[in-house]
Coordinates of C-alpha atoms and ligand atoms in Angstrom, one line a residue:
M1 CA 17.7 -5.1 2.6
I2 CA 13.9 -5.5 3.1
N3 CA 11.6 -6.0 0.2
I4 CA 9.5 -2.9 0.5
E5 CA 7.2 -3.8 -2.5
N6 CA 6.2 -7.1 -0.8
I7 CA 5.7 -5.3 2.5
R8 CA 3.6 -2.6 1.0
N9 CA 1.3 -5.2 -0.6
D10 CA 0.5 -6.5 2.9
F11 CA -0.9 -3.1 3.9
P12 CA -4.3 -2.6 2.2
I13 CA -4.6 1.0 3.4
L14 CA -1.5 2.1 1.4
K15 CA -3.5 1.5 -1.8
R16 CA -6.2 4.0 -1.0
K17 CA -6.3 7.5 -2.4
V18 CA -6.8 10.6 -0.3
H19 CA -8.3 13.9 -1.5
K20 CA -9.9 12.0 -4.4
D21 CA -6.8 10.9 -6.4
K22 CA -3.7 11.5 -4.4
A23 CA -1.6 8.5 -3.4
L24 CA -1.3 8.3 0.4
V25 CA 2.1 9.1 1.9
Y26 CA 1.7 8.0 5.5
F27 CA 4.4 9.7 7.6
D28 CA 2.6 9.7 11.0
N29 CA 3.9 6.4 12.2
A30 CA 5.1 7.7 15.6
A31 CA 1.4 8.4 16.4
T32 CA 0.3 5.0 15.2
T33 CA 1.4 2.6 12.4
Q34 CA -0.8 1.0 9.7
K35 CA -1.8 -2.6 10.1
P36 CA -0.9 -5.5 7.7
I37 CA -3.5 -7.8 6.4
Q38 CA -2.1 -10.6 8.7
V39 CA -3.0 -8.6 11.8
I40 CA -6.5 -7.6 10.4
N41 CA -7.2 -11.3 9.5
S42 CA -6.1 -12.6 12.9
I43 CA -8.6 -10.3 14.6
S44 CA -11.4 -11.1 12.2
N45 CA -10.6 -14.8 12.4
Y46 CA -11.0 -14.7 16.2
Y47 CA -14.4 -13.1 15.9
L48 CA -15.5 -15.3 13.0
N49 CA -14.3 -18.6 14.4
Y50 CA -13.5 -18.8 18.1
N51 CA -14.9 -15.7 19.8
S52 CA -15.1 -16.6 23.5
N53 CA -14.1 -15.3 26.9
I54 CA -10.8 -16.6 28.3
H55 CA -9.5 -18.3 31.4
R56 CA -13.0 -19.3 32.5
A57 CA -14.9 -21.9 30.6
V58 CA -13.8 -25.4 29.6
H59 CA -15.5 -25.5 26.2
E60 CA -13.4 -25.7 23.0
L61 CA -13.9 -22.1 21.9
A62 CA -12.7 -20.8 25.3
E63 CA -9.7 -23.1 25.2
E64 CA -8.8 -21.9 21.7
A65 CA -9.2 -18.2 22.7
T66 CA -7.2 -18.7 25.9
A67 CA -4.4 -20.4 24.0
A68 CA -4.2 -17.7 21.3
Y69 CA -4.3 -14.9 24.0
E70 CA -1.6 -16.6 26.1
S71 CA 0.5 -17.3 23.0
T72 CA 0.9 -13.5 22.5
R73 CA 2.4 -13.3 26.0
D74 CA 5.1 -15.8 25.0
K75 CA 5.7 -13.9 21.8
V76 CA 6.1 -10.6 23.7
A77 CA 8.5 -12.2 26.2
K78 CA 10.7 -13.6 23.4
F79 CA 10.5 -10.3 21.4
I80 CA 11.9 -8.2 24.2
N81 CA 13.9 -11.0 25.7
A82 CA 12.2 -11.0 29.1
K83 CA 13.2 -13.8 31.5
N84 CA 9.7 -14.8 32.5
R85 CA 6.3 -14.7 30.8
E86 CA 4.7 -14.0 34.2
E87 CA 6.4 -10.6 34.0
I88 CA 4.4 -9.6 30.9
V89 CA 1.2 -7.7 31.9
F90 CA -1.3 -6.7 29.2
V91 CA -2.6 -3.2 29.6
R92 CA -4.3 -0.7 27.3
G93 CA -1.0 0.9 26.2
T94 CA 2.1 2.7 27.4
T95 CA 0.0 5.3 29.2
E96 CA -1.8 2.8 31.3
A97 CA 1.4 0.9 32.0
I98 CA 3.1 4.0 33.5
N99 CA 0.0 4.9 35.4
L100 CA -0.2 1.4 36.9
V101 CA 3.4 1.7 38.2
A102 CA 2.7 5.2 39.6
Y103 CA -0.5 4.2 41.3
T104 CA 0.8 0.9 42.8
W105 CA 4.6 0.8 43.2
G106 CA 4.8 4.6 43.4
R107 CA 2.2 4.9 46.2
Q108 CA 3.8 2.1 48.1
N109 CA 7.4 3.3 47.7
V110 CA 7.6 7.1 47.3
G111 CA 7.3 9.3 50.3
K112 CA 7.8 12.9 51.4
D113 CA 11.0 14.6 50.1
D114 CA 11.8 11.6 47.8
I115 CA 12.8 12.5 44.3
I116 CA 11.5 11.1 41.0
I117 CA 13.5 12.0 37.9
T118 CA 12.2 12.2 34.4
T119 CA 13.5 14.1 31.3
E120 CA 12.7 17.1 29.3
Y121 CA 11.9 15.1 26.2
E122 CA 9.2 12.9 27.7
H123 CA 5.7 12.3 26.4
H124 CA 3.0 13.6 28.8
S125 CA 2.3 10.0 29.8
N126 CA 5.7 9.9 31.5
I127 CA 5.3 13.2 33.2
V128 CA 1.8 13.6 34.4
P129 CA 1.5 10.4 36.4
W130 CA 4.7 11.4 38.3
Q131 CA 3.3 14.9 38.9
L132 CA 0.2 13.4 40.4
L133 CA 2.3 11.0 42.6
T134 CA 4.8 13.5 43.8
K135 CA 2.1 16.1 44.6
E136 CA 0.2 13.6 46.6
K137 CA 3.2 12.4 48.5
G138 CA 5.0 15.7 49.0
A139 CA 7.9 14.3 46.9
R140 CA 9.9 16.2 44.2
L141 CA 9.9 15.8 40.5
E142 CA 13.1 16.7 38.7
Y143 CA 14.2 16.7 35.1
I144 CA 17.3 15.7 33.1
G145 CA 17.8 18.5 30.6
V146 CA 18.1 18.3 26.8
D147 CA 21.2 19.9 25.1
D148 CA 21.1 21.9 21.9
N149 CA 21.8 18.7 19.9
G150 CA 18.6 17.1 21.3
E151 CA 20.5 14.7 23.7
L152 CA 20.1 14.3 27.4
I153 CA 22.6 16.0 29.7
L154 CA 23.4 12.9 31.7
D155 CA 25.7 14.7 34.2
Q156 CA 22.6 16.3 35.7
L157 CA 21.5 12.9 36.8
D158 CA 24.6 12.4 38.9
K159 CA 23.9 15.5 40.9
Y160 CA 20.4 14.1 41.9
L161 CA 21.7 10.6 42.5
E162 CA 24.2 12.0 45.0
T163 CA 21.4 13.2 47.2
G164 CA 20.4 9.6 48.1
K165 CA 16.8 10.6 47.8
V166 CA 16.0 9.4 44.3
K167 CA 13.5 6.6 44.2
L168 CA 12.9 6.3 40.4
V169 CA 14.3 7.5 37.1
A170 CA 11.7 7.3 34.3
F171 CA 12.7 8.0 30.7
S172 CA 11.9 7.3 27.1
Q173 CA 14.3 5.0 25.2
M174 CA 13.5 7.1 22.1
S175 CA 12.1 10.6 22.0
N176 CA 8.8 10.8 20.0
V177 CA 9.7 14.4 18.9
L178 CA 13.4 14.5 18.4
G179 CA 13.9 10.8 17.6
T180 CA 16.9 10.8 20.0
I181 CA 17.9 7.4 21.1
T182 CA 18.6 7.6 24.8
D183 CA 21.8 6.1 26.2
S184 CA 19.6 3.9 28.3
E185 CA 22.2 1.4 29.5
E186 CA 24.3 4.2 30.9
I187 CA 21.4 5.6 32.9
V188 CA 20.5 2.1 34.2
R189 CA 24.2 1.6 35.2
K190 CA 24.3 4.8 37.1
C191 CA 21.0 4.1 38.9
K192 CA 21.9 0.5 39.8
K193 CA 25.0 1.7 41.5
K194 CA 22.8 3.7 43.8
G195 CA 20.0 1.2 44.2
V196 CA 17.6 3.4 42.3
R197 CA 14.7 1.9 40.2
V198 CA 14.4 2.6 36.5
L199 CA 11.3 2.8 34.3
V200 CA 11.9 2.8 30.6
D201 CA 9.2 4.1 28.2
G202 CA 9.7 1.9 25.1
A203 CA 6.7 3.2 23.1
Q204 CA 9.0 4.5 20.3
S205 CA 11.9 2.2 20.6
V206 CA 10.3 -1.3 20.6
P207 CA 8.7 -0.8 17.2
H208 CA 11.9 0.3 15.6
M209 CA 14.9 -1.5 17.1
K210 CA 15.9 -4.7 18.8
V211 CA 15.2 -4.3 22.6
D212 CA 16.8 -6.8 25.0
L213 CA 15.4 -6.4 28.5
Q214 CA 17.9 -8.7 30.1
K215 CA 20.7 -6.6 28.6
L216 CA 19.0 -3.3 29.5
D217 CA 18.5 -4.4 33.1
C218 CA 15.8 -1.9 34.0
D219 CA 13.0 -2.5 36.5
F220 CA 9.9 -1.4 34.6
F221 CA 9.3 -1.3 30.8
A222 CA 6.2 0.0 28.9
F223 CA 5.1 0.0 25.3
S224 CA 2.1 0.0 23.0
A225 CA 1.0 -2.5 20.3
H226 CA -0.5 0.1 18.0
K227 CA 2.9 1.7 17.2
M228 CA 4.3 -1.6 16.0
L229 CA 1.7 -2.8 13.4
G230 CA -0.7 -4.1 16.1
P231 CA -4.2 -2.9 17.1
T232 CA -5.0 0.0 19.4
G233 CA -6.0 -0.7 23.0
V234 CA -3.2 -3.1 23.8
G235 CA 0.1 -2.6 25.5
V236 CA 2.6 -4.1 27.8
L237 CA 3.9 -3.4 31.2
W238 CA 6.9 -5.6 31.9
A239 CA 8.3 -5.5 35.5
R240 CA 10.7 -7.6 37.5
K241 CA 8.8 -10.5 39.1
E242 CA 9.8 -9.6 42.6
L243 CA 8.5 -6.0 42.1
L244 CA 5.2 -7.2 40.7
E245 CA 4.8 -9.7 43.5
N246 CA 5.1 -6.9 46.1
M247 CA 2.9 -4.4 44.2
V248 CA -0.7 -4.0 45.2
P249 CA -3.3 -4.6 42.4
F250 CA -4.2 -1.7 40.2
N251 CA -7.8 -2.7 39.4
G252 CA -9.9 -5.1 41.4
G253 CA -12.4 -7.5 39.8
G254 CA -12.7 -10.8 38.0
D255 CA -9.7 -12.9 37.1
M256 CA -7.3 -11.0 39.3
I257 CA -8.4 -12.9 42.4
R258 CA -7.7 -16.3 43.9
E259 CA -10.4 -16.3 46.6
V260 CA -12.9 -13.6 47.5
H261 CA -14.7 -13.5 50.9
K262 CA -16.9 -10.9 52.4
Y263 CA -14.1 -8.8 53.7
E264 CA -10.9 -10.3 52.4
T265 CA -9.5 -11.3 49.0
S266 CA -6.4 -13.1 47.9
W267 CA -4.7 -12.3 44.6
N268 CA -4.2 -14.5 41.6
D269 CA -0.8 -15.5 40.4
L270 CA 1.3 -13.1 38.2
P271 CA 0.5 -11.7 35.7
Y272 CA -3.3 -12.2 36.2
K273 CA -3.2 -10.2 39.5
F274 CA -2.8 -7.2 37.2
E275 CA -5.3 -8.2 34.5
A276 CA -8.7 -7.6 36.1
G277 CA -11.9 -8.1 34.0
T278 CA -12.3 -9.4 30.5
P279 CA -9.3 -8.2 28.7
N280 CA -9.0 -7.0 25.1
I281 CA -8.8 -10.6 23.8
A282 CA -9.1 -9.9 20.0
D283 CA -6.5 -7.2 20.0
V284 CA -4.0 -9.1 22.1
I285 CA -4.4 -11.9 19.5
G286 CA -3.8 -9.3 16.7
F287 CA -0.8 -8.1 18.6
G288 CA 0.7 -11.6 18.4
A289 CA 0.3 -11.5 14.6
A290 CA 2.1 -8.1 14.5
I291 CA 5.0 -9.5 16.4
D292 CA 5.1 -12.5 14.0
Y293 CA 5.2 -10.0 11.2
L294 CA 8.1 -8.0 12.6
E295 CA 10.0 -11.2 13.6
K296 CA 9.7 -12.4 10.0
I297 CA 11.3 -9.3 8.7
G298 CA 13.8 -9.1 11.6
M299 CA 14.3 -6.1 13.8
D300 CA 17.8 -5.5 12.5
K301 CA 16.4 -5.1 9.1
V302 CA 13.7 -2.8 10.4
R303 CA 16.3 -0.6 12.0
E304 CA 18.5 -0.7 8.9
H305 CA 15.7 0.5 6.6
E306 CA 14.8 3.2 9.0
I307 CA 18.4 4.6 9.2
E308 CA 18.5 4.6 5.4
I309 CA 15.3 6.5 5.0
T310 CA 15.9 8.9 7.8
K311 CA 19.4 9.7 6.5
Y312 CA 17.9 10.3 3.1
A313 CA 15.1 12.5 4.5
L314 CA 17.5 14.5 6.8
D315 CA 19.7 15.2 3.8
K316 CA 16.8 16.3 1.5
L317 CA 15.1 18.3 4.2
S318 CA 18.2 20.2 5.3
Q319 CA 18.6 21.4 1.7
V320 CA 15.2 23.1 1.9
K321 CA 15.9 26.8 2.6
G322 CA 14.2 28.0 5.8
V323 CA 13.9 24.6 7.4
K324 CA 14.9 24.1 11.0
I325 CA 15.4 20.5 12.1
Y326 CA 15.3 19.5 15.7
G327 CA 17.3 16.7 17.2
P328 CA 20.6 14.9 16.3
M329 CA 21.6 15.1 12.6
N330 CA 23.2 11.7 12.7
A331 CA 20.7 9.1 11.6
T332 CA 22.3 6.4 13.7
K333 CA 21.6 8.4 16.8
R334 CA 17.9 8.8 16.2
G335 CA 14.9 6.8 15.2
G336 CA 12.8 7.5 12.1
V337 CA 11.3 10.7 13.5
I338 CA 12.0 14.1 12.2
S339 CA 10.6 17.2 13.8
F340 CA 11.0 20.5 11.9
N341 CA 9.7 23.9 11.2
L342 CA 9.6 25.7 7.9
G343 CA 10.1 29.5 8.2
D344 CA 7.4 31.0 10.2
I345 CA 4.6 28.8 8.7
H346 CA 2.6 27.4 11.6
P347 CA 2.9 23.6 11.7
H348 CA -0.8 23.1 11.5
D349 CA -1.0 25.3 8.3
L350 CA 2.0 23.4 6.8
A351 CA 0.4 20.0 7.6
T352 CA -2.9 21.1 6.1
I353 CA -1.2 22.3 2.9
I354 CA 0.8 19.1 2.4
D355 CA -2.2 16.9 3.3
E356 CA -3.7 18.3 0.1
D357 CA -0.9 16.4 -1.8
G358 CA -1.7 13.2 0.2
I359 CA 1.1 13.6 2.7
A360 CA 0.1 12.8 6.2
I361 CA 2.4 14.3 8.9
R362 CA 1.7 15.3 12.5
S363 CA 1.8 18.9 13.7
G364 CA 1.5 20.2 17.2
H365 CA 3.2 19.7 20.5
H366 CA 3.2 15.9 20.2
C367 CA 2.2 15.5 23.8
A368 CA 5.6 16.9 24.8
Q369 CA 4.9 20.4 26.0
V370 CA 7.8 20.4 28.4
L371 CA 10.1 19.8 25.4
M372 CA 8.3 22.5 23.3
E373 CA 9.2 25.0 26.2
R374 CA 12.8 23.8 26.1
L375 CA 12.9 24.3 22.3
D376 CA 11.1 27.6 22.7
V377 CA 8.5 26.8 20.1
S378 CA 4.8 26.2 20.5
A379 CA 4.7 23.4 18.0
T380 CA 6.6 21.5 15.3
S381 CA 5.8 19.5 12.2
R382 CA 6.8 15.9 12.4
A383 CA 7.4 13.2 9.7
S384 CA 7.9 9.7 11.1
F385 CA 8.7 6.6 9.1
Y386 CA 8.2 2.9 9.2
I387 CA 9.0 -0.3 7.2
Y388 CA 6.7 0.5 4.3
N389 CA 7.9 4.0 3.6
T390 CA 10.1 4.7 0.5
K391 CA 12.6 7.3 -0.7
D392 CA 10.0 8.2 -3.4
E393 CA 7.6 9.1 -0.7
V394 CA 10.3 11.3 0.9
D395 CA 10.7 13.0 -2.5
A396 CA 6.9 13.6 -2.7
F397 CA 7.0 15.1 0.8
I398 CA 9.9 17.5 -0.1
K399 CA 8.1 18.5 -3.3
S400 CA 5.1 19.3 -1.3
L401 CA 7.1 21.4 1.1
Y402 CA 8.3 23.5 -1.9
R403 CA 4.7 24.0 -2.9
A404 CA 4.0 25.3 0.6
K405 CA 7.0 27.6 0.4
E406 CA 5.6 29.1 -2.8
L407 CA 2.2 29.6 -1.3
F408 CA 3.6 31.3 1.8
K409 CA 6.2 33.2 -0.3
I410 CA 9.1 32.2 1.8
Ligands
7TS501 N1 5.5 7.5 25.3 C1 5.9 7.8 24.1 C2 7.4 8.0 23.9 C3 5.1 8.0 23.0 O1 5.5 8.4 21.9 C4 3.7 7.8 23.3 C5 2.7 8.1 22.2 C6 3.2 7.4 24.5 C7 4.2 7.2 25.5 C8 1.8 7.1 24.8 O2 1.4 5.9 24.2 P1 -0.1 5.5 24.2 O3 -0.1 4.3 23.2 O4 -0.4 5.1 25.5 O5 -0.9 6.6 23.7 N2 3.1 9.0 21.2 C9 2.3 9.6 20.3 C10 2.8 10.5 19.4 O6 4.0 10.8 19.3 N3 1.8 11.0 18.6 O7 0.7 10.4 19.0 C11 0.9 9.6 20.1

């Protein structure tokens, strides 16, 4: 069991009131999580005490900043059990990581009539880059469908793999709308048999469960710091060393070069070949503090807490008459994300009403319009949890839904 009271004390924002005197119930964690004081302090400590550019100067400040920045790379590698620190590329976030792969590896390896597969429950950031690439190359983009339980219909993958034309399968390890945990190892196994590359979007999984890249055995992996207690503007692309070595650079500029001449340039070693320009030093350092924080709790404990709170919320929510919940009803098959609709109340109206009670949820298409089409809705409401959320907060949320029901007379 985790000590929620101690954890909550580390998050200054949880003490603030909203709408004058309402306690904040923050259930929008799938969008971004709150930050503990340890992360905030590590960023301000950098600016207060050793602000400097990295990898360039020999003075003490630069050495301290470089060491702190590079120590996050080691922490990330250990956190996701990557074999080599050189395989960890810092980017702005999941979106940039996927675009990097599409623009470099994709342009080099995908041609006319090739197939890229994604799924119907992807975030737009794992759809649009592939649309851009396939349109440019005259290739095809195909989808693994979602069944009525909110799970992927994996048989559909076999049919495409049989064609021998699939170059890449790109999918999310956890849906940001349905919470569904993808059977990732099974997909990787099927793809490996056919020599097909796999990209896994870990934006929702890495913050919430233990991820082991050596076990997962995919080829590309992307995630964002800000969904796991870290700052915005930092994320990770992990890719196999041999792939990164053969990929052309994404951005050209400082730091990514070894030698530049008038007409020719040679590239720096990995991972610097993919980190052009002054990076987001402060926030990478803050990301390191976020990983330390999660490691101290233990990812097994994080997951355990989330299952408990999700189970509780699914149970309470399904007792509210008129509620439709999307995705698997078994809390062990999903992360702490619950999308739902209440009667015919528009999700934006519902979110606005319950916000008056201090409950912050997300409403809309959650950057997953392909899934909205599949579910035949224009939008859903979504409550998403993290380590600092409590059952009392779930109760407050449910109470607020009853107030909305009364207001809308349903
Ligand atoms: N992939 C998944 C599965 C996501 O949930 C998100 C963000 C992204 C990619 C993009 O991450 P970014 O850090 O590059 O923006 N998801 C959400 C969400 O569910 N609500 O706001 C952002």
